[in-house]
Amino acid sequence: RRSSDRTRLILTVLWAVPPGALSAAEPWQVPADYDNYDNPNQSTPDSIAKGKAVFMKNCMLCHGEKGDGKGAAAATMSVKPADFTVKAMQAQSDGSLAFKILSGRGAMPAWAPVLQEDEVWNVINYIRQIGK
């Protein structure tokens, strides 16, 4: 079931949102069904550690070591990377964050072709830890 859910999730992202179709300056609209998509990975110390490793490798340059949107590359960006330490980011559903990670937009790359399903959910568990 998880494999078919992942396939459906990725295909929906890739087909529903063509690359470059959304401007990073516009509010990031997430398909409604993603708000109810639950993280299948429990937030355990192991999951958080794995998520942190993926984050540090792939996300830190823009989002910063603390996840505050102040990475080394952020200074050169016209639209600043998300700050995961603020309540507005933490209030988003896991499914919404997964959609954004997988689809990307503007300077945010689409990670669907790169990250495995578990990696995305572990990163989300790490992002939740950043907000605490």
CSV table of N, CA and C in Angstrom, one decimal:
chain,number,residue,atom,x,y,z
A,1,ARG,N,0.8,-1.2,0.0
A,1,ARG,CA,0.0,0.0,0.0
A,1,ARG,C,0.9,1.3,0.0
A,2,ARG,N,1.9,1.3,0.8
A,2,ARG,CA,2.8,2.5,0.9
A,2,ARG,C,3.4,2.8,-0.5
A,3,SER,N,3.8,1.7,-1.2
A,3,SER,CA,4.4,1.9,-2.5
A,3,SER,C,3.4,2.5,-3.5
A,4,SER,N,2.2,2.0,-3.5
A,4,SER,CA,1.2,2.6,-4.4
A,4,SER,C,0.8,4.0,-4.0
A,5,ASP,N,0.8,4.3,-2.6
A,5,ASP,CA,0.6,5.7,-2.2
A,5,ASP,C,1.7,6.6,-2.7
A,6,ARG,N,2.9,6.2,-2.6
A,6,ARG,CA,4.0,7.0,-3.0
A,6,ARG,C,3.9,7.2,-4.5
A,7,THR,N,3.6,6.2,-5.3
A,7,THR,CA,3.5,6.4,-6.7
A,7,THR,C,2.4,7.4,-7.0
A,8,ARG,N,1.3,7.3,-6.4
A,8,ARG,CA,0.2,8.2,-6.6
A,8,ARG,C,0.6,9.6,-6.2
A,9,LEU,N,1.3,9.7,-5.1
A,9,LEU,CA,1.7,11.0,-4.6
A,9,LEU,C,2.7,11.7,-5.6
A,10,ILE,N,3.7,11.0,-6.0
A,10,ILE,CA,4.7,11.5,-7.0
A,10,ILE,C,4.0,11.8,-8.3
A,11,LEU,N,3.2,10.9,-8.8
A,11,LEU,CA,2.6,11.2,-10.1
A,11,LEU,C,1.7,12.4,-10.1
A,12,THR,N,0.9,12.5,-9.0
A,12,THR,CA,0.0,13.7,-8.9
A,12,THR,C,0.9,15.0,-8.8
A,13,VAL,N,2.0,14.9,-8.1
A,13,VAL,CA,2.8,16.1,-8.0
A,13,VAL,C,3.4,16.5,-9.4
A,14,LEU,N,3.9,15.5,-10.1
A,14,LEU,CA,4.6,15.7,-11.3
A,14,LEU,C,3.7,16.1,-12.4
A,15,TRP,N,2.4,15.6,-12.4
A,15,TRP,CA,1.5,15.9,-13.5
A,15,TRP,C,0.6,17.1,-13.2
A,16,ALA,N,0.3,17.3,-11.9
A,16,ALA,CA,-0.5,18.4,-11.6
A,16,ALA,C,0.2,19.8,-11.6
A,17,VAL,N,1.4,19.8,-11.4
A,17,VAL,CA,2.2,21.0,-11.3
A,17,VAL,C,3.4,21.0,-12.2
A,18,PRO,N,3.2,21.4,-13.5
A,18,PRO,CA,4.3,21.4,-14.4
A,18,PRO,C,5.5,22.3,-13.9
A,19,PRO,N,6.7,22.0,-14.2
A,19,PRO,CA,7.8,22.8,-13.7
A,19,PRO,C,7.7,24.3,-14.2
A,20,GLY,N,7.9,25.2,-13.3
A,20,GLY,CA,7.8,26.6,-13.7
A,20,GLY,C,6.4,27.2,-13.7
A,21,ALA,N,5.4,26.3,-13.4
A,21,ALA,CA,4.0,26.8,-13.5
A,21,ALA,C,3.7,27.8,-12.4
A,22,LEU,N,4.3,27.7,-11.3
A,22,LEU,CA,4.0,28.5,-10.2
A,22,LEU,C,5.1,29.5,-9.9
A,23,SER,N,4.8,30.8,-9.7
A,23,SER,CA,5.7,31.8,-9.3
A,23,SER,C,6.0,31.6,-7.8
A,24,ALA,N,7.2,31.7,-7.4
A,24,ALA,CA,7.5,31.6,-6.0
A,24,ALA,C,7.0,32.8,-5.2
A,25,ALA,N,6.6,33.9,-5.9
A,25,ALA,CA,6.0,35.0,-5.2
A,25,ALA,C,4.6,34.9,-4.8
A,26,GLU,N,3.9,33.9,-5.5
A,26,GLU,CA,2.5,33.7,-5.2
A,26,GLU,C,2.3,32.7,-4.0
A,27,PRO,N,1.2,32.8,-3.3
A,27,PRO,CA,1.0,31.8,-2.2
A,27,PRO,C,1.1,30.4,-2.8
A,28,TRP,N,1.7,29.5,-2.0
A,28,TRP,CA,2.0,28.2,-2.5
A,28,TRP,C,0.7,27.3,-2.2
A,29,GLN,N,-0.1,27.1,-3.3
A,29,GLN,CA,-1.3,26.3,-3.1
A,29,GLN,C,-1.0,24.8,-3.2
A,30,VAL,N,-1.5,24.1,-2.2
A,30,VAL,CA,-1.3,22.7,-2.1
A,30,VAL,C,-2.7,22.0,-2.4
A,31,PRO,N,-2.7,21.0,-3.3
A,31,PRO,CA,-4.0,20.3,-3.5
A,31,PRO,C,-4.6,19.8,-2.2
A,32,ALA,N,-5.9,20.0,-2.0
A,32,ALA,CA,-6.6,19.8,-0.8
A,32,ALA,C,-6.3,18.4,-0.2
A,33,ASP,N,-6.3,17.4,-1.0
A,33,ASP,CA,-6.1,16.0,-0.5
A,33,ASP,C,-4.7,15.8,0.2
A,34,TYR,N,-3.8,16.7,-0.1
A,34,TYR,CA,-2.5,16.6,0.6
A,34,TYR,C,-2.5,17.0,2.1
A,35,ASP,N,-3.5,17.9,2.4
A,35,ASP,CA,-3.6,18.3,3.8
A,35,ASP,C,-3.9,17.1,4.7
A,36,ASN,N,-4.6,16.1,4.2
A,36,ASN,CA,-5.0,15.0,5.0
A,36,ASN,C,-4.0,13.8,4.8
A,37,TYR,N,-3.0,14.0,4.1
A,37,TYR,CA,-2.0,12.9,3.9
A,37,TYR,C,-1.1,12.8,5.1
A,38,ASP,N,-1.2,11.7,5.9
A,38,ASP,CA,-0.4,11.6,7.1
A,38,ASP,C,1.0,11.1,6.9
A,39,ASN,N,1.9,11.5,7.8
A,39,ASN,CA,3.2,11.0,7.8
A,39,ASN,C,3.2,9.5,8.3
A,40,PRO,N,3.6,8.6,7.5
A,40,PRO,CA,3.6,7.2,8.0
A,40,PRO,C,4.8,6.8,8.9
A,41,ASN,N,5.8,7.7,9.0
A,41,ASN,CA,6.9,7.5,9.8
A,41,ASN,C,6.7,8.2,11.2
A,42,GLN,N,6.8,7.4,12.2
A,42,GLN,CA,6.7,7.9,13.6
A,42,GLN,C,7.9,8.8,13.8
A,43,SER,N,7.7,9.9,14.6
A,43,SER,CA,8.7,10.8,14.9
A,43,SER,C,9.5,10.2,16.1
A,44,THR,N,10.5,9.4,15.8
A,44,THR,CA,11.4,8.8,16.7
A,44,THR,C,12.8,9.4,16.7
A,45,PRO,N,13.6,9.2,17.7
A,45,PRO,CA,14.9,9.8,17.6
A,45,PRO,C,15.7,9.3,16.3
A,46,ASP,N,15.5,8.0,15.9
A,46,ASP,CA,16.1,7.5,14.7
A,46,ASP,C,15.6,8.2,13.5
A,47,SER,N,14.3,8.4,13.4
A,47,SER,CA,13.7,9.1,12.2
A,47,SER,C,14.2,10.5,12.1
A,48,ILE,N,14.2,11.2,13.3
A,48,ILE,CA,14.7,12.6,13.3
A,48,ILE,C,16.2,12.7,12.9
A,49,ALA,N,17.0,11.8,13.4
A,49,ALA,CA,18.4,11.8,13.0
A,49,ALA,C,18.6,11.6,11.5
A,50,LYS,N,17.8,10.6,11.0
A,50,LYS,CA,17.9,10.4,9.5
A,50,LYS,C,17.5,11.6,8.8
A,51,GLY,N,16.4,12.2,9.2
A,51,GLY,CA,15.9,13.4,8.6
A,51,GLY,C,16.9,14.6,8.6
A,52,LYS,N,17.5,14.7,9.8
A,52,LYS,CA,18.5,15.7,9.9
A,52,LYS,C,19.7,15.5,8.9
A,53,ALA,N,20.1,14.3,8.8
A,53,ALA,CA,21.2,14.0,7.8
A,53,ALA,C,20.8,14.4,6.4
A,54,VAL,N,19.6,14.0,6.0
A,54,VAL,CA,19.1,14.4,4.6
A,54,VAL,C,19.0,15.9,4.5
A,55,PHE,N,18.5,16.6,5.6
A,55,PHE,CA,18.3,18.0,5.6
A,55,PHE,C,19.7,18.7,5.4
A,56,MET,N,20.7,18.3,6.2
A,56,MET,CA,22.0,18.9,6.2
A,56,MET,C,22.7,18.7,4.8
A,57,LYS,N,22.4,17.6,4.2
A,57,LYS,CA,23.0,17.3,2.9
A,57,LYS,C,22.3,18.1,1.8
A,58,ASN,N,21.0,18.2,1.8
A,58,ASN,CA,20.2,18.7,0.7
A,58,ASN,C,19.5,20.1,0.9
A,59,CYS,N,19.3,20.5,2.1
A,59,CYS,CA,18.4,21.6,2.4
A,59,CYS,C,19.2,22.8,3.1
A,60,MET,N,20.2,22.5,3.8
A,60,MET,CA,20.9,23.4,4.7
A,60,MET,C,21.5,24.6,3.9
A,61,LEU,N,21.9,24.4,2.7
A,61,LEU,CA,22.5,25.5,1.9
A,61,LEU,C,21.5,26.7,1.8
A,62,CYS,N,20.3,26.4,1.6
A,62,CYS,CA,19.3,27.5,1.5
A,62,CYS,C,18.6,27.8,2.8
A,63,HIS,N,18.1,26.7,3.5
A,63,HIS,CA,17.3,26.9,4.7
A,63,HIS,C,18.1,27.1,6.0
A,64,GLY,N,19.4,26.9,5.9
A,64,GLY,CA,20.3,27.2,7.0
A,64,GLY,C,20.4,26.0,8.0
A,65,GLU,N,21.5,26.0,8.7
A,65,GLU,CA,21.8,24.9,9.6
A,65,GLU,C,20.7,24.8,10.7
A,66,LYS,N,20.1,25.9,11.1
A,66,LYS,CA,19.1,25.9,12.1
A,66,LYS,C,17.7,25.8,11.5
A,67,GLY,N,17.6,25.7,10.2
A,67,GLY,CA,16.3,25.7,9.5
A,67,GLY,C,15.5,27.0,9.6
A,68,ASP,N,16.3,28.1,9.8
A,68,ASP,CA,15.7,29.4,9.9
A,68,ASP,C,15.6,30.2,8.6
A,69,GLY,N,15.9,29.6,7.5
A,69,GLY,CA,15.9,30.2,6.2
A,69,GLY,C,17.1,31.1,5.9
A,70,LYS,N,18.1,31.0,6.7
A,70,LYS,CA,19.3,31.9,6.6
A,70,LYS,C,20.5,31.1,6.2
A,71,GLY,N,20.4,30.2,5.2
A,71,GLY,CA,21.5,29.5,4.7
A,71,GLY,C,22.4,30.3,3.8
A,72,ALA,N,23.6,29.8,3.5
A,72,ALA,CA,24.6,30.6,2.7
A,72,ALA,C,24.0,31.1,1.4
A,73,ALA,N,23.2,30.3,0.8
A,73,ALA,CA,22.6,30.7,-0.5
A,73,ALA,C,21.4,31.7,-0.4
A,74,ALA,N,20.8,31.8,0.7
A,74,ALA,CA,19.6,32.6,0.9
A,74,ALA,C,19.9,34.1,0.6
A,75,ALA,N,21.1,34.6,0.9
A,75,ALA,CA,21.4,36.0,0.7
A,75,ALA,C,21.2,36.4,-0.8
A,76,THR,N,21.4,35.4,-1.7
A,76,THR,CA,21.4,35.7,-3.1
A,76,THR,C,20.0,35.5,-3.7
A,77,MET,N,19.0,35.0,-3.0
A,77,MET,CA,17.7,34.7,-3.5
A,77,MET,C,16.7,35.8,-3.3
A,78,SER,N,15.9,36.1,-4.4
A,78,SER,CA,14.9,37.1,-4.3
A,78,SER,C,13.7,36.7,-3.5
A,79,VAL,N,13.4,35.4,-3.5
A,79,VAL,CA,12.4,34.9,-2.6
A,79,VAL,C,13.1,34.1,-1.5
A,80,LYS,N,13.0,34.5,-0.3
A,80,LYS,CA,13.7,33.8,0.8
A,80,LYS,C,13.2,32.4,1.1
A,81,PRO,N,14.1,31.5,1.4
A,81,PRO,CA,13.7,30.1,1.8
A,81,PRO,C,12.8,30.1,3.1
A,82,ALA,N,12.0,29.1,3.2
A,82,ALA,CA,11.2,29.0,4.4
A,82,ALA,C,12.0,28.9,5.6
A,83,ASP,N,11.4,29.5,6.7
A,83,ASP,CA,11.9,29.5,8.0
A,83,ASP,C,11.1,28.5,8.8
A,84,PHE,N,11.6,27.3,9.1
A,84,PHE,CA,10.9,26.2,9.7
A,84,PHE,C,10.7,26.5,11.2
A,85,THR,N,11.3,27.5,11.8
A,85,THR,CA,11.2,27.8,13.2
A,85,THR,C,10.0,28.6,13.6
A,86,VAL,N,9.3,29.1,12.6
A,86,VAL,CA,8.1,29.9,12.8
A,86,VAL,C,6.8,29.1,12.9
A,87,LYS,N,5.8,29.6,13.7
A,87,LYS,CA,4.6,28.9,13.9
A,87,LYS,C,3.8,28.6,12.6
A,88,ALA,N,3.9,29.6,11.6
A,88,ALA,CA,3.2,29.4,10.4
A,88,ALA,C,3.7,28.2,9.6
A,89,MET,N,5.0,27.9,9.6
A,89,MET,CA,5.5,26.7,8.9
A,89,MET,C,5.1,25.5,9.7
A,90,GLN,N,5.2,25.5,11.0
A,90,GLN,CA,4.9,24.4,11.9
A,90,GLN,C,3.4,24.0,11.8
A,91,ALA,N,2.6,25.0,11.5
A,91,ALA,CA,1.1,24.8,11.4
A,91,ALA,C,0.7,24.0,10.2
A,92,GLN,N,1.6,23.9,9.2
A,92,GLN,CA,1.2,23.2,7.9
A,92,GLN,C,1.2,21.7,8.2
A,93,SER,N,0.3,21.1,7.5
A,93,SER,CA,0.2,19.6,7.6
A,93,SER,C,1.5,18.9,7.1
A,94,ASP,N,1.7,17.7,7.5
A,94,ASP,CA,2.8,16.9,7.0
A,94,ASP,C,2.6,16.7,5.5
A,95,GLY,N,1.4,16.4,5.1
A,95,GLY,CA,1.1,16.2,3.7
A,95,GLY,C,1.4,17.5,2.8
A,96,SER,N,1.1,18.6,3.3
A,96,SER,CA,1.4,19.9,2.7
A,96,SER,C,2.9,20.1,2.5
A,97,LEU,N,3.7,19.8,3.6
A,97,LEU,CA,5.1,19.9,3.5
A,97,LEU,C,5.7,18.9,2.5
A,98,ALA,N,5.1,17.6,2.5
A,98,ALA,CA,5.6,16.6,1.6
A,98,ALA,C,5.4,17.1,0.2
A,99,PHE,N,4.2,17.6,-0.1
A,99,PHE,CA,3.9,18.1,-1.5
A,99,PHE,C,5.0,19.2,-1.9
A,100,LYS,N,5.2,20.1,-1.0
A,100,LYS,CA,6.2,21.2,-1.4
A,100,LYS,C,7.6,20.6,-1.6
A,101,ILE,N,8.0,19.7,-0.7
A,101,ILE,CA,9.3,19.1,-0.9
A,101,ILE,C,9.4,18.3,-2.2
A,102,LEU,N,8.4,17.6,-2.5
A,102,LEU,CA,8.4,16.8,-3.7
A,102,LEU,C,8.3,17.6,-5.0
A,103,SER,N,7.4,18.6,-5.0
A,103,SER,CA,7.2,19.4,-6.2
A,103,SER,C,8.1,20.5,-6.4
A,104,GLY,N,8.5,21.2,-5.4
A,104,GLY,CA,9.4,22.4,-5.5
A,104,GLY,C,8.7,23.5,-6.3
A,105,ARG,N,9.3,24.6,-6.4
A,105,ARG,CA,8.9,25.7,-7.2
A,105,ARG,C,9.9,26.9,-7.1
A,106,GLY,N,10.0,27.6,-8.1
A,106,GLY,CA,11.0,28.7,-8.1
A,106,GLY,C,12.4,28.1,-7.9
A,107,ALA,N,13.1,28.7,-6.9
A,107,ALA,CA,14.5,28.2,-6.6
A,107,ALA,C,14.4,26.9,-5.8
A,108,MET,N,13.3,26.6,-5.2
A,108,MET,CA,13.2,25.3,-4.5
A,108,MET,C,13.1,24.2,-5.5
A,109,PRO,N,14.1,23.3,-5.5
A,109,PRO,CA,14.0,22.2,-6.4
A,109,PRO,C,13.0,21.1,-6.1
A,110,ALA,N,12.5,20.4,-7.1
A,110,ALA,CA,11.6,19.3,-6.9
A,110,ALA,C,12.4,18.1,-6.4
A,111,TRP,N,12.2,17.6,-5.3
A,111,TRP,CA,13.0,16.5,-4.7
A,111,TRP,C,12.4,15.1,-5.1
A,112,ALA,N,11.2,15.1,-5.7
A,112,ALA,CA,10.6,13.8,-6.1
A,112,ALA,C,11.5,12.8,-6.8
A,113,PRO,N,12.3,13.3,-7.7
A,113,PRO,CA,13.2,12.3,-8.4
A,113,PRO,C,14.4,12.0,-7.6
A,114,VAL,N,14.7,12.6,-6.5
A,114,VAL,CA,15.9,12.4,-5.8
A,114,VAL,C,15.7,11.7,-4.5
A,115,LEU,N,14.8,12.1,-3.7
A,115,LEU,CA,14.6,11.5,-2.3
A,115,LEU,C,13.6,10.4,-2.3
A,116,GLN,N,13.9,9.4,-1.5
A,116,GLN,CA,13.0,8.3,-1.3
A,116,GLN,C,11.9,8.7,-0.3
A,117,GLU,N,10.8,8.0,-0.4
A,117,GLU,CA,9.6,8.3,0.5
A,117,GLU,C,10.0,8.5,1.9
A,118,ASP,N,10.7,7.5,2.5
A,118,ASP,CA,11.1,7.6,3.9
A,118,ASP,C,12.0,8.8,4.2
A,119,GLU,N,12.8,9.2,3.2
A,119,GLU,CA,13.6,10.4,3.5
A,119,GLU,C,12.8,11.6,3.6
A,120,VAL,N,11.8,11.8,2.7
A,120,VAL,CA,10.9,12.9,2.8
A,120,VAL,C,10.2,13.0,4.2
A,121,TRP,N,9.6,11.8,4.6
A,121,TRP,CA,8.9,11.8,5.9
A,121,TRP,C,9.9,12.0,7.0
A,122,ASN,N,11.1,11.5,7.0
A,122,ASN,CA,12.1,11.8,8.0
A,122,ASN,C,12.5,13.2,8.1
A,123,VAL,N,12.6,13.9,6.9
A,123,VAL,CA,12.9,15.3,6.9
A,123,VAL,C,11.8,16.1,7.6
A,124,ILE,N,10.6,15.7,7.3
A,124,ILE,CA,9.4,16.4,7.9
A,124,ILE,C,9.5,16.2,9.4
A,125,ASN,N,9.8,15.0,9.9
A,125,ASN,CA,9.9,14.8,11.4
A,125,ASN,C,11.0,15.7,11.9
A,126,TYR,N,12.1,15.8,11.2
A,126,TYR,CA,13.2,16.7,11.6
A,126,TYR,C,12.7,18.2,11.7
A,127,ILE,N,12.0,18.6,10.6
A,127,ILE,CA,11.5,20.0,10.6
A,127,ILE,C,10.6,20.2,11.8
A,128,ARG,N,9.8,19.2,12.2
A,128,ARG,CA,9.0,19.4,13.3
A,128,ARG,C,9.8,19.6,14.6
A,129,GLN,N,10.9,18.9,14.7
A,129,GLN,CA,11.8,19.0,15.8
A,129,GLN,C,12.5,20.4,15.8
A,130,ILE,N,12.8,21.0,14.7
A,130,ILE,CA,13.4,22.3,14.6
A,130,ILE,C,12.4,23.4,15.2
A,131,GLY,N,11.1,23.2,15.0
A,131,GLY,CA,10.1,24.1,15.5
A,131,GLY,C,9.9,24.1,17.0
A,132,LYS,N,10.4,23.1,17.7
A,132,LYS,CA,10.2,23.0,19.1
A,132,LYS,C,11.1,23.9,20.0
